[in-house]
Amino acid sequence: MSTAVKTQKLTMVQAITDAMATMMREHDDVLVLGEDVGKNGGVFRATDGLEAEFGDKRVIDTPLAESGIIGTSIGLAMNGFRPIAEMQFLGFIYPAFNQIMTHASRIRSRTLGHFTVPMVIRAPFGAGVRAPEIHSDSVEALFTHMPGIKVVIPSNAYDAKGLLIASIEDPDPVLFLEPMRCYRSHKLEVPEEKYTVEIGKGARLQEGEDVTLIAWGAMVDVIKKAAKEIEEEEGVKCDVLDLRTLYPMDRDLISESVQKTGRAVIVHEAPGTGGVGNDVVSLINDTSFLHMRSPIKRVTGHDTPVPMCAIEDDYLPDANRVKHAIMETIRF
Amino acid sequence: METQFPMKQILNEDGVVVNSEYESQMTEELTKELYIKMLRARMFDRKSVNLQRQGRIGTYVPFEGQEAAQVGSSLVLEEGDWMFPTYRDHAATLTYGHSARNLFLYWKGYPMGCVPPEGKNIFPPAVPIASQLLHATGTAWAEQLKGTDRGSIVYFGDGATSEGDFHEGLNFASVYNAPVVFFNQNNGFAISVPMEKQMKSKTIAQKAVAYDIPGVRVDGNDIFVVYFETKKAMENARQGNGPTLIEAVTYRYGAHTTADDPSKYRDQEESKRRRETTDPLLRLERYLKNKGYFEEAWKTKVEEEITKEIEQAVEDMEAFGPAEPTDMFTHVFKKPTWSVQDQLDTFKAREKEEV
Ligand SMILES: Cc1ncc(C[n+]2csc(CCOP(=O)(O)OP(=O)(O)O)c2C)c(N)n1
């Protein structure tokens, strides 16, 4: 017996709003707080309509202070609430870094589970939308390096809703990063009801035998494009993976795929040095070294600050760079 | 508390002098200079908004309504002083000598836009809120250690006073007696959040009490009071008497940025009403008229000169050529590290291939 699931066509940012509304309707302890999240509905409209539905005691325009937002959310989370704290842009999370690093991530371990911090930090991030300086940083690696916090990055509307609900339900702090470039780039059918996408599980978007492409966030569209073009141009068939969670990483999916293809290209827009791509390389070395037919390639942003918008396209990896790397692994 | 920090005013909304303390210094020459500088700033701002609408520059942050606060305060600076603006303070940087061309380039997304004219200590616009207060304190402290009589002025909004860096900046400056003027433009909103949701205190000036430094509250749309009070604070700093916090109460007529829609969070009638009542330019024009200093022909001539200057700057911006992508690599370190050098080489090779 199957009852048809009712769906609606949503952009990723609408799916994110829907996830919060779904959870807030079900649970009185879920709160949303941040800068301009109330009446304004957030600068990207991610919290649009939430204040009207749930009131300003649950959707809270805070003072302009990231350390304050995260620090007080930690207290709220330790004392019976499930706060969803919005950072207006990931590039402005730095004032809150101390709270995340020294407290949110380790209260559970410091108290042997006596106190816990079930909170979600949401932040738009990434380049490619012509935002002013500093708004476009991709610094996911700063947070995967910190034990005690999970890092989730959806790339489409369906995953965004399921992953955000899973993050709100998670008993530990989750950093939920939202690629700005994906907010309105496409629409998908999204179930109206509550559902979850498991944290820690990646997705295979396309089957192929020749090379594994791995990305997350806005770079998923780039590897999809590269995979399509390289198949048409060179007949190379790619296994395309969207990691969806960076910590914990989907070890089984990655190793199963590279053991089949023997080749891997990892793509991220953050700088290469110290980037999460390096962890993927290590993981492949640990699980699949003897299966590899060529060295693993990375295509990344440069070791430079994300430049101002007139030249940001020169910073970002594109399908051409990815195709070039694919052919290098093939012709090795 | 509010009564301990009354809003100082020299010129009321009708352009009538209500406080004669500085009247002898309010010469025709100074008045006209202030007026021209404000008009120039306003015309620059309107031009920028138009350029943005035409897609000739990117997102822009307008300041219309805040000209008196920015022009009056920046005009007191002397060669060698330090200025730390935010993304909204082009009237201040323009007045202190930044080039209009580079300001346009900034909003076109060109790295060159962050570079001030040679010899002008103007920092690039602070994009993260409140972090620049500490830099201003640091540069001022350095001047003090070097034994000069130079100082810093730093601009920030009402929302910025909630950040930890605001408090750290005031505290350091107070402890080290640094010659810095903390110039707050209280324009009533931090994007959509009104002052009453930002803080319980009724004034920003009163926050100075905690750091035992002077806190002054002025009508930020009255350029005379802004000018003379900032001058006093800066002179005080130069004489070794430490920092001052100035709260200039003003209003932003338009959107937070050209990407923002203010009708979501406030009454648009208020902006209209403000243009006719508290507007800083109109107020000074009324004063000029009251004094018999104002002639339409003079204003027209001034406007023509400013138009010419701005048009030239736009032309220069558009003649600047495409932004140089390699700038991204060549200034990360004085001497590039191997990884940056490798990436630059690869980048250049790729560029050649594509041509
Ligand atoms: C640390 C940080 N957090 C958030 C932002 C996003 N943001 C940009 S401007 C702004 C409001 C600033 O308000 P205010 O300090 O009153 O200055 P105004 O823009 O009104 O001049 C916010 C929240 C930012 N730039 N930096």
PDB file of N, CA and C and ligand atoms in Angstrom, chain A residues 35-36 64 66 88 92 95, chain B residues 87-88 127-129 157-160 163 187 189-191 252 256, ligand 1:
ATOM      1  N   GLU A  35      20.420  37.737  12.890  1.00  0.00           N
ATOM      2  CA  GLU A  35      20.294  39.130  12.467  1.00  0.00           C
ATOM      3  C   GLU A  35      19.290  39.239  11.315  1.00  0.00           C
ATOM      4  N   ASP A  36      18.292  40.058  11.471  1.00  0.00           N
ATOM      5  CA  ASP A  36      17.297  40.319  10.407  1.00  0.00           C
ATOM      6  C   ASP A  36      16.446  39.101  10.050  1.00  0.00           C
ATOM      7  N   LEU A  64      23.263  42.691  16.923  1.00  0.00           N
ATOM      8  CA  LEU A  64      24.238  42.356  15.880  1.00  0.00           C
ATOM      9  C   LEU A  64      25.543  41.870  16.533  1.00  0.00           C
ATOM     10  N   GLU A  66      27.675  38.114  16.624  1.00  0.00           N
ATOM     11  CA  GLU A  66      27.718  36.679  16.328  1.00  0.00           C
ATOM     12  C   GLU A  66      28.144  35.860  17.535  1.00  0.00           C
ATOM     13  N   GLN A  88      24.576  35.542   9.193  1.00  0.00           N
ATOM     14  CA  GLN A  88      24.078  36.161   7.957  1.00  0.00           C
ATOM     15  C   GLN A  88      24.877  35.695   6.739  1.00  0.00           C
ATOM     16  N   PHE A  92      31.067  36.008   8.187  1.00  0.00           N
ATOM     17  CA  PHE A  92      30.917  36.787   9.428  1.00  0.00           C
ATOM     18  C   PHE A  92      30.798  35.890  10.642  1.00  0.00           C
ATOM     19  N   PRO A  95      33.659  36.199  14.415  1.00  0.00           N
ATOM     20  CA  PRO A  95      33.514  36.646  15.812  1.00  0.00           C
ATOM     21  C   PRO A  95      32.958  35.541  16.713  1.00  0.00           C
TER      22      PRO A  95
ATOM     23  N   TYR B  87      31.520  50.393   4.865  1.00  0.00           N
ATOM     24  CA  TYR B  87      31.018  50.332   3.489  1.00  0.00           C
ATOM     25  C   TYR B  87      30.048  51.472   3.182  1.00  0.00           C
ATOM     26  N   ARG B  88      29.603  52.235   4.176  1.00  0.00           N
ATOM     27  CA  ARG B  88      28.604  53.266   3.920  1.00  0.00           C
ATOM     28  C   ARG B  88      29.206  54.674   3.942  1.00  0.00           C
ATOM     29  N   VAL B 127      34.136  45.787   6.196  1.00  0.00           N
ATOM     30  CA  VAL B 127      32.954  45.011   5.835  1.00  0.00           C
ATOM     31  C   VAL B 127      32.416  44.225   7.040  1.00  0.00           C
ATOM     32  N   PRO B 128      33.282  43.547   7.794  1.00  0.00           N
ATOM     33  CA  PRO B 128      32.767  42.935   9.031  1.00  0.00           C
ATOM     34  C   PRO B 128      32.431  44.047  10.028  1.00  0.00           C
ATOM     35  N   ILE B 129      31.340  43.903  10.717  1.00  0.00           N
ATOM     36  CA  ILE B 129      30.888  44.961  11.605  1.00  0.00           C
ATOM     37  C   ILE B 129      31.780  45.087  12.844  1.00  0.00           C
ATOM     38  N   GLY B 157      28.159  51.987  12.760  1.00  0.00           N
ATOM     39  CA  GLY B 157      26.729  52.216  12.922  1.00  0.00           C
ATOM     40  C   GLY B 157      26.219  51.827  14.297  1.00  0.00           C
ATOM     41  N   ASP B 158      24.921  52.005  14.495  1.00  0.00           N
ATOM     42  CA  ASP B 158      24.297  51.652  15.774  1.00  0.00           C
ATOM     43  C   ASP B 158      24.376  50.158  16.030  1.00  0.00           C
ATOM     44  N   GLY B 159      24.218  49.371  14.973  1.00  0.00           N
ATOM     45  CA  GLY B 159      24.292  47.923  15.153  1.00  0.00           C
ATOM     46  C   GLY B 159      25.663  47.480  15.644  1.00  0.00           C
ATOM     47  N   ALA B 160      26.677  48.182  15.210  1.00  0.00           N
ATOM     48  CA  ALA B 160      28.054  47.818  15.564  1.00  0.00           C
ATOM     49  C   ALA B 160      28.313  47.850  17.063  1.00  0.00           C
ATOM     50  N   GLU B 163      28.542  44.472  18.968  1.00  0.00           N
ATOM     51  CA  GLU B 163      29.650  43.520  18.802  1.00  0.00           C
ATOM     52  C   GLU B 163      30.675  43.678  19.934  1.00  0.00           C
ATOM     53  N   ASN B 187      21.845  55.684  12.570  1.00  0.00           N
ATOM     54  CA  ASN B 187      20.837  55.952  11.533  1.00  0.00           C
ATOM     55  C   ASN B 187      19.554  55.171  11.782  1.00  0.00           C
ATOM     56  N   PHE B 189      18.745  52.112  12.153  1.00  0.00           N
ATOM     57  CA  PHE B 189      18.562  50.720  11.727  1.00  0.00           C
ATOM     58  C   PHE B 189      19.888  50.010  11.478  1.00  0.00           C
ATOM     59  N   ALA B 190      19.917  48.722  11.804  1.00  0.00           N
ATOM     60  CA  ALA B 190      20.982  47.838  11.347  1.00  0.00           C
ATOM     61  C   ALA B 190      20.292  46.887  10.373  1.00  0.00           C
ATOM     62  N   ILE B 191      20.458  47.123   9.110  1.00  0.00           N
ATOM     63  CA  ILE B 191      19.610  46.540   8.064  1.00  0.00           C
ATOM     64  C   ILE B 191      18.149  46.747   8.472  1.00  0.00           C
ATOM     65  N   ARG B 252      18.878  57.085   7.631  1.00  0.00           N
ATOM     66  CA  ARG B 252      19.150  56.640   6.254  1.00  0.00           C
ATOM     67  C   ARG B 252      17.820  56.590   5.519  1.00  0.00           C
ATOM     68  N   HIS B 256      19.148  49.633   2.875  1.00  0.00           N
ATOM     69  CA  HIS B 256      20.451  49.315   3.470  1.00  0.00           C
ATOM     70  C   HIS B 256      21.504  49.178   2.369  1.00  0.00           C
TER      71      HIS B 256
HETATM   72  C1  LIG C   1      30.363  40.660  11.665  1.00  0.00           C
HETATM   73  C2  LIG C   1      29.274  40.965  10.685  1.00  0.00           C
HETATM   74  N1  LIG C   1      28.044  40.448  10.863  1.00  0.00           N
HETATM   75  C3  LIG C   1      27.052  40.691   9.986  1.00  0.00           C
HETATM   76  C4  LIG C   1      27.278  41.466   8.883  1.00  0.00           C
HETATM   77  C5  LIG C   1      26.157  41.713   7.865  1.00  0.00           C
HETATM   78  N2  LIG C   1      25.725  43.116   7.951  1.00  0.00           N
HETATM   79  C6  LIG C   1      26.200  44.036   7.078  1.00  0.00           C
HETATM   80  S1  LIG C   1      25.677  45.559   7.448  1.00  0.00           S
HETATM   81  C7  LIG C   1      24.786  45.031   8.779  1.00  0.00           C
HETATM   82  C8  LIG C   1      24.038  46.025   9.609  1.00  0.00           C
HETATM   83  C9  LIG C   1      24.942  47.074  10.193  1.00  0.00           C
HETATM   84  O1  LIG C   1      24.221  48.019  10.909  1.00  0.00           O
HETATM   85  P1  LIG C   1      24.903  49.274  11.572  1.00  0.00           P
HETATM   86  O2  LIG C   1      26.108  48.876  12.355  1.00  0.00           O
HETATM   87  O3  LIG C   1      23.848  49.995  12.323  1.00  0.00           O
HETATM   88  O4  LIG C   1      25.430  50.149  10.345  1.00  0.00           O
HETATM   89  P2  LIG C   1      24.628  50.739   9.095  1.00  0.00           P
HETATM   90  O5  LIG C   1      24.649  49.688   8.014  1.00  0.00           O
HETATM   91  O6  LIG C   1      23.262  51.100   9.547  1.00  0.00           O
HETATM   92  O7  LIG C   1      25.402  51.922   8.643  1.00  0.00           O
HETATM   93  C10 LIG C   1      24.906  43.646   8.907  1.00  0.00           C
HETATM   94  C11 LIG C   1      24.227  42.844   9.929  1.00  0.00           C
HETATM   95  C12 LIG C   1      28.573  41.999   8.723  1.00  0.00           C
HETATM   96  N3  LIG C   1      28.872  42.777   7.683  1.00  0.00           N
HETATM   97  N4  LIG C   1      29.541  41.736   9.628  1.00  0.00           N
END
